[in-house]
CSV table of C-alpha atoms in Angstrom, one decimal:
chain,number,residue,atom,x,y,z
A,1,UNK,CA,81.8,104.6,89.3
A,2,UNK,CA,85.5,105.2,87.9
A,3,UNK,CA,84.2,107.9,85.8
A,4,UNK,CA,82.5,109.5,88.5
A,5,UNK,CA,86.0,109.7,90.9
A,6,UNK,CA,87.5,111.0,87.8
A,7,UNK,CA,84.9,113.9,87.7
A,8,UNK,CA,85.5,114.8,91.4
A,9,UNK,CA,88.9,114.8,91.2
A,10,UNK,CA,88.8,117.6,88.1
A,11,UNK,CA,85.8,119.3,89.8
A,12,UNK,CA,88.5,119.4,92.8
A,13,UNK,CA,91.2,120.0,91.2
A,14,UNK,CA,89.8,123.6,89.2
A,15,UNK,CA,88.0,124.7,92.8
A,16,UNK,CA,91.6,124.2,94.2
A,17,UNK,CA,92.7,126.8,91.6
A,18,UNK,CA,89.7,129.0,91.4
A,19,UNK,CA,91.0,132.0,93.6
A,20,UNK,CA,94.0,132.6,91.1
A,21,UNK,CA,92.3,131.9,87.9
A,22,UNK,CA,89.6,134.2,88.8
A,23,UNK,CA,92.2,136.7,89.3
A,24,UNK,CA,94.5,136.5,86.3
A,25,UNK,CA,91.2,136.5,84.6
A,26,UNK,CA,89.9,140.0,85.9
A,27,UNK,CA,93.5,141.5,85.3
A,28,UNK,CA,94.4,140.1,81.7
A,29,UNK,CA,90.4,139.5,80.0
A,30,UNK,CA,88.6,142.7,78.8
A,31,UNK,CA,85.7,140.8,78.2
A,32,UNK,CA,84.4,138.0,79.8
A,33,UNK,CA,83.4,136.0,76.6
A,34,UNK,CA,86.5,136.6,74.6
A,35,UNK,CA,88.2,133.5,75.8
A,36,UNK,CA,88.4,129.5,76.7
A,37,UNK,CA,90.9,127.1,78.0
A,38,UNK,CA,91.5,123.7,77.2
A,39,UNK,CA,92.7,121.6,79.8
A,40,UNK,CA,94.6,118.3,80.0
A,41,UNK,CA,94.5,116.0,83.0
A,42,UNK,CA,96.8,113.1,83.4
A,43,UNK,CA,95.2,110.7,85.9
A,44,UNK,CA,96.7,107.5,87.1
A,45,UNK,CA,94.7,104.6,88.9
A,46,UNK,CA,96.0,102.5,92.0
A,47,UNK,CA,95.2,98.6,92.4
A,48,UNK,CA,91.6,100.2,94.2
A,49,UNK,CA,91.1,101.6,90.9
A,50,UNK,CA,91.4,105.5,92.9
A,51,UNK,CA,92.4,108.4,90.8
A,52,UNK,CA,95.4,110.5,91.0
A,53,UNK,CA,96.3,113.1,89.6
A,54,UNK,CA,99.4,113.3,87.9
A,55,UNK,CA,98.9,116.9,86.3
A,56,UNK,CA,97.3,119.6,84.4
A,57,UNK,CA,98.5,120.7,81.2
A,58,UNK,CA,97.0,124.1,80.4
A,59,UNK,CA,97.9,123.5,76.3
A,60,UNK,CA,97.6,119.7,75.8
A,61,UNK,CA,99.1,118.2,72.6
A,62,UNK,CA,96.9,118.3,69.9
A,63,UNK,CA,99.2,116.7,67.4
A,64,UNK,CA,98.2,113.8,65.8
A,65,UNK,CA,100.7,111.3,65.3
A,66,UNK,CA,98.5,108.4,63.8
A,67,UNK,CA,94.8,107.9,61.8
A,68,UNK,CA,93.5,107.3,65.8
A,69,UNK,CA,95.2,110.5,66.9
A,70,UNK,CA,93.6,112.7,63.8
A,71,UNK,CA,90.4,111.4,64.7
A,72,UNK,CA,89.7,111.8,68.3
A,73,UNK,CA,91.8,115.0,68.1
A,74,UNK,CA,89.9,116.1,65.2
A,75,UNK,CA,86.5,115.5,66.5
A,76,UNK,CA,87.5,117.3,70.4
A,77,UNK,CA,88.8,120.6,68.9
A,78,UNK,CA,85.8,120.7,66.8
A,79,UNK,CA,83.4,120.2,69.9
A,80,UNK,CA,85.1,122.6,71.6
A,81,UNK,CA,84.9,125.3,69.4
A,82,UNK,CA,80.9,124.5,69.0
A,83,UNK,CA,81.2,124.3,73.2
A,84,UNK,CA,82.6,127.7,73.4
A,85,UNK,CA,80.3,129.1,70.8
A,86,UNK,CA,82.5,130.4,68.6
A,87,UNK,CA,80.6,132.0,65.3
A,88,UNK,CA,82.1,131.5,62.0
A,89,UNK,CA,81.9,134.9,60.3
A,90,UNK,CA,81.5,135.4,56.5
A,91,UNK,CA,84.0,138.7,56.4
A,92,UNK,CA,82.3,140.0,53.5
A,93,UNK,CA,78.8,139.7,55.2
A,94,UNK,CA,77.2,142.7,56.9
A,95,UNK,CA,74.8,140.9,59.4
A,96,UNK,CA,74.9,141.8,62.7
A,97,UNK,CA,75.2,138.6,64.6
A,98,UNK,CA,75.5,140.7,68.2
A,99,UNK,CA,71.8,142.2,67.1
A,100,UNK,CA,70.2,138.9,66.4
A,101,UNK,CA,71.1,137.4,69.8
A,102,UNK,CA,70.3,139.9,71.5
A,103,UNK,CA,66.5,140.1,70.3
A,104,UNK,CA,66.0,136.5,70.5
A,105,UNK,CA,66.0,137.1,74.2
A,106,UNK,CA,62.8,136.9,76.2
A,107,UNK,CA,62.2,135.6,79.8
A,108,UNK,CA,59.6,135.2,81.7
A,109,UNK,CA,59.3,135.5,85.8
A,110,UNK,CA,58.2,132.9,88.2
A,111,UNK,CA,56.0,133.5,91.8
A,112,UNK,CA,57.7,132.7,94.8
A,113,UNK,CA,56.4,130.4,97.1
A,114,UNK,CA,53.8,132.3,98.4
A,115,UNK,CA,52.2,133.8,95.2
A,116,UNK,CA,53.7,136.6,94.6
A,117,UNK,CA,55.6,138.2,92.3
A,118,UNK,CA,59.2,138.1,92.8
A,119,UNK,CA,61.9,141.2,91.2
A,120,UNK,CA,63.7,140.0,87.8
A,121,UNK,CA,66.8,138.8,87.4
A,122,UNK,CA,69.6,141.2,86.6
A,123,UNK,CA,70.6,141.6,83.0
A,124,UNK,CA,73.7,140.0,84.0
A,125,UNK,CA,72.1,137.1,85.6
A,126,UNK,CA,69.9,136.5,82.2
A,127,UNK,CA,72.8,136.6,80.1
A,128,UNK,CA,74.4,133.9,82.4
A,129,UNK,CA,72.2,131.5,82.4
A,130,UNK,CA,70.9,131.8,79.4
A,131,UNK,CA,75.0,131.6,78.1
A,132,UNK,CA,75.0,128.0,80.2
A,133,UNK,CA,71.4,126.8,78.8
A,134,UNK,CA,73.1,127.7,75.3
A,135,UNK,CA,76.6,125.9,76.4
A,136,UNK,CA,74.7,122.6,77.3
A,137,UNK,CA,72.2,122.4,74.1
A,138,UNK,CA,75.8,122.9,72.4
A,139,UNK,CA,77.7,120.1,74.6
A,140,UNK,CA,78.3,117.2,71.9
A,141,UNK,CA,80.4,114.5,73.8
A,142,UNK,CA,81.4,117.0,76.8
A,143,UNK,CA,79.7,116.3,80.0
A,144,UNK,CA,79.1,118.9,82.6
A,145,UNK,CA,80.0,118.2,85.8
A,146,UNK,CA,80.1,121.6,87.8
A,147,UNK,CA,77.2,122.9,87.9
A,148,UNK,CA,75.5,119.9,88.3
A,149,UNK,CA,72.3,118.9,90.3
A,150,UNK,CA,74.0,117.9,93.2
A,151,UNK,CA,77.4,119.8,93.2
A,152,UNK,CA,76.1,122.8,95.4
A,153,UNK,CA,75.7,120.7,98.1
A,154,UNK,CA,79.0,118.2,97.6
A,155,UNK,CA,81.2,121.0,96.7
A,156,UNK,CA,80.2,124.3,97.5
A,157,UNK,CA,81.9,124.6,100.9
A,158,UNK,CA,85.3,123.9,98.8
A,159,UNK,CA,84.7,127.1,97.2
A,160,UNK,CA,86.9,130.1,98.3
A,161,UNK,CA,84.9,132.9,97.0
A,162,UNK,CA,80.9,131.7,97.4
A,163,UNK,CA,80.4,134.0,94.2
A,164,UNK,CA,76.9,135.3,93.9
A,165,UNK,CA,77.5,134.4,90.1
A,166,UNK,CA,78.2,130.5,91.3
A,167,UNK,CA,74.7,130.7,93.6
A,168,UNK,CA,72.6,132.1,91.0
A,169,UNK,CA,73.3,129.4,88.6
A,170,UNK,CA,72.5,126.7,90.6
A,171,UNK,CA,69.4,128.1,91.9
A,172,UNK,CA,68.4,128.9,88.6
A,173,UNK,CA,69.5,125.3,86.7
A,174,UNK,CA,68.2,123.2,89.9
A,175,UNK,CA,65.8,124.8,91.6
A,176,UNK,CA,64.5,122.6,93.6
A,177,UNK,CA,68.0,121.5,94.9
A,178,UNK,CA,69.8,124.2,96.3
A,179,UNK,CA,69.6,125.7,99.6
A,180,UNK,CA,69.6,129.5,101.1
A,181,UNK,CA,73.1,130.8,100.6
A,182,UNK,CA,73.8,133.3,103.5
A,183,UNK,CA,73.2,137.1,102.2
A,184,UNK,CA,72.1,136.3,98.9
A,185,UNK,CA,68.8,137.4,97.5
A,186,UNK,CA,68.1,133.7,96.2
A,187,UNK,CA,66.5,131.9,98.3
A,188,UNK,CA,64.2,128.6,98.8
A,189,UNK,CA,64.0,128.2,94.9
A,190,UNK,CA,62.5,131.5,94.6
A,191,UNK,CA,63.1,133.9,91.4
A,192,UNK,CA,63.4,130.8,88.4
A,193,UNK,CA,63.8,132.4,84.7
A,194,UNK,CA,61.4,130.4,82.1
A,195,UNK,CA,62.3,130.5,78.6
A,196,UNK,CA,58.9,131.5,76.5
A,197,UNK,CA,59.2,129.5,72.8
């Protein structure tokens, strides 16, 4: 229960600053992949055992002061970079890492409701979910909590920008959760990607 207040108050407390992240990210990021943030949240508890937040530190410590500190440091930063799917690159190799991923991707389209067949998803909306499958296989110790099977419907009307990006995903991860989102072509669980093996 305390973990799960402390899990709304982050997923809160990044939809609060969504609108200027979003932004700062479209006017500083060429690329959409070519970065990740660490964040640290300091988070007190009253005698109800509620959360506060006390802040956000966008570049936590990651000293290590003692054998403790070395160890849980140690083993975060390495998750994180396994997380964010950074590839470790022999410089004197001359594989083409970009190729390969590209040609193990293959989807498949479902019917809609009614039996028939529904339009692919964009190339965009392929590489996105298939990018979040990849994250969560990848996860370690993390724990997603945004999207999650319920947070459409808990916290999607705290969402400034109802992104079509934001919909998609949660249609496609849980499709048999979401609801219609008003102008989007995604709609009653229709259009689900399978992965062929």
């Amino acid at each position: 229960m305390m973990m799960m207040r402390i899990e709304d108050l982050i997923i809160k407390t990044i939809i609060s600053a969504e609108v200027p992240v979003a932004n700062a990210c479209r006017m500083f990021l060429p690329h959409r992949e070519n970065c990740f943030e660490l964040f640290g949240f300091d988070v007190i508890f009253d005698e109800d055992c509620k959360p506060w937040l006390l802040e956000v530190n966008l570049s936590p410590s990651l000293a290590c002061e003692s054998p403790l500190d070395l160890k849980i440091k140690s083993n975060l930063v390495s998750q994180m970079l396994t997380l964010s799917g950074v590839v470790a690159l022999d410089p004197y190799s001359k594989r083409d890492f970009t190729a390969r991923r590209k040609s193990s991707s293959k989807a498949a389209y479902s019917m809609s409701a009614d039996g028939t067949n529904t339009a692919p998803l964009s190339n965009e909306d392929l590489r996105l979910v298939r990018q979040t499958k990849e994250e969560f296989v990848r996860r370690g110790s993390f724990s997603r909590v945004f999207p999650s099977e319920e947070s459409w419907d808990t916290y999607g009307h705290f969402l400034e920008n109802k992104t079509h990006f934001n919909f998609m995903l949660h249609s496609q991860l849980y499709p048999n959760r979401f609801f219609a989102f008003p102008g989007s072509r995604y709609s009653n669980g229709r259009r689900h990607l399978h992965e062929d093996d």
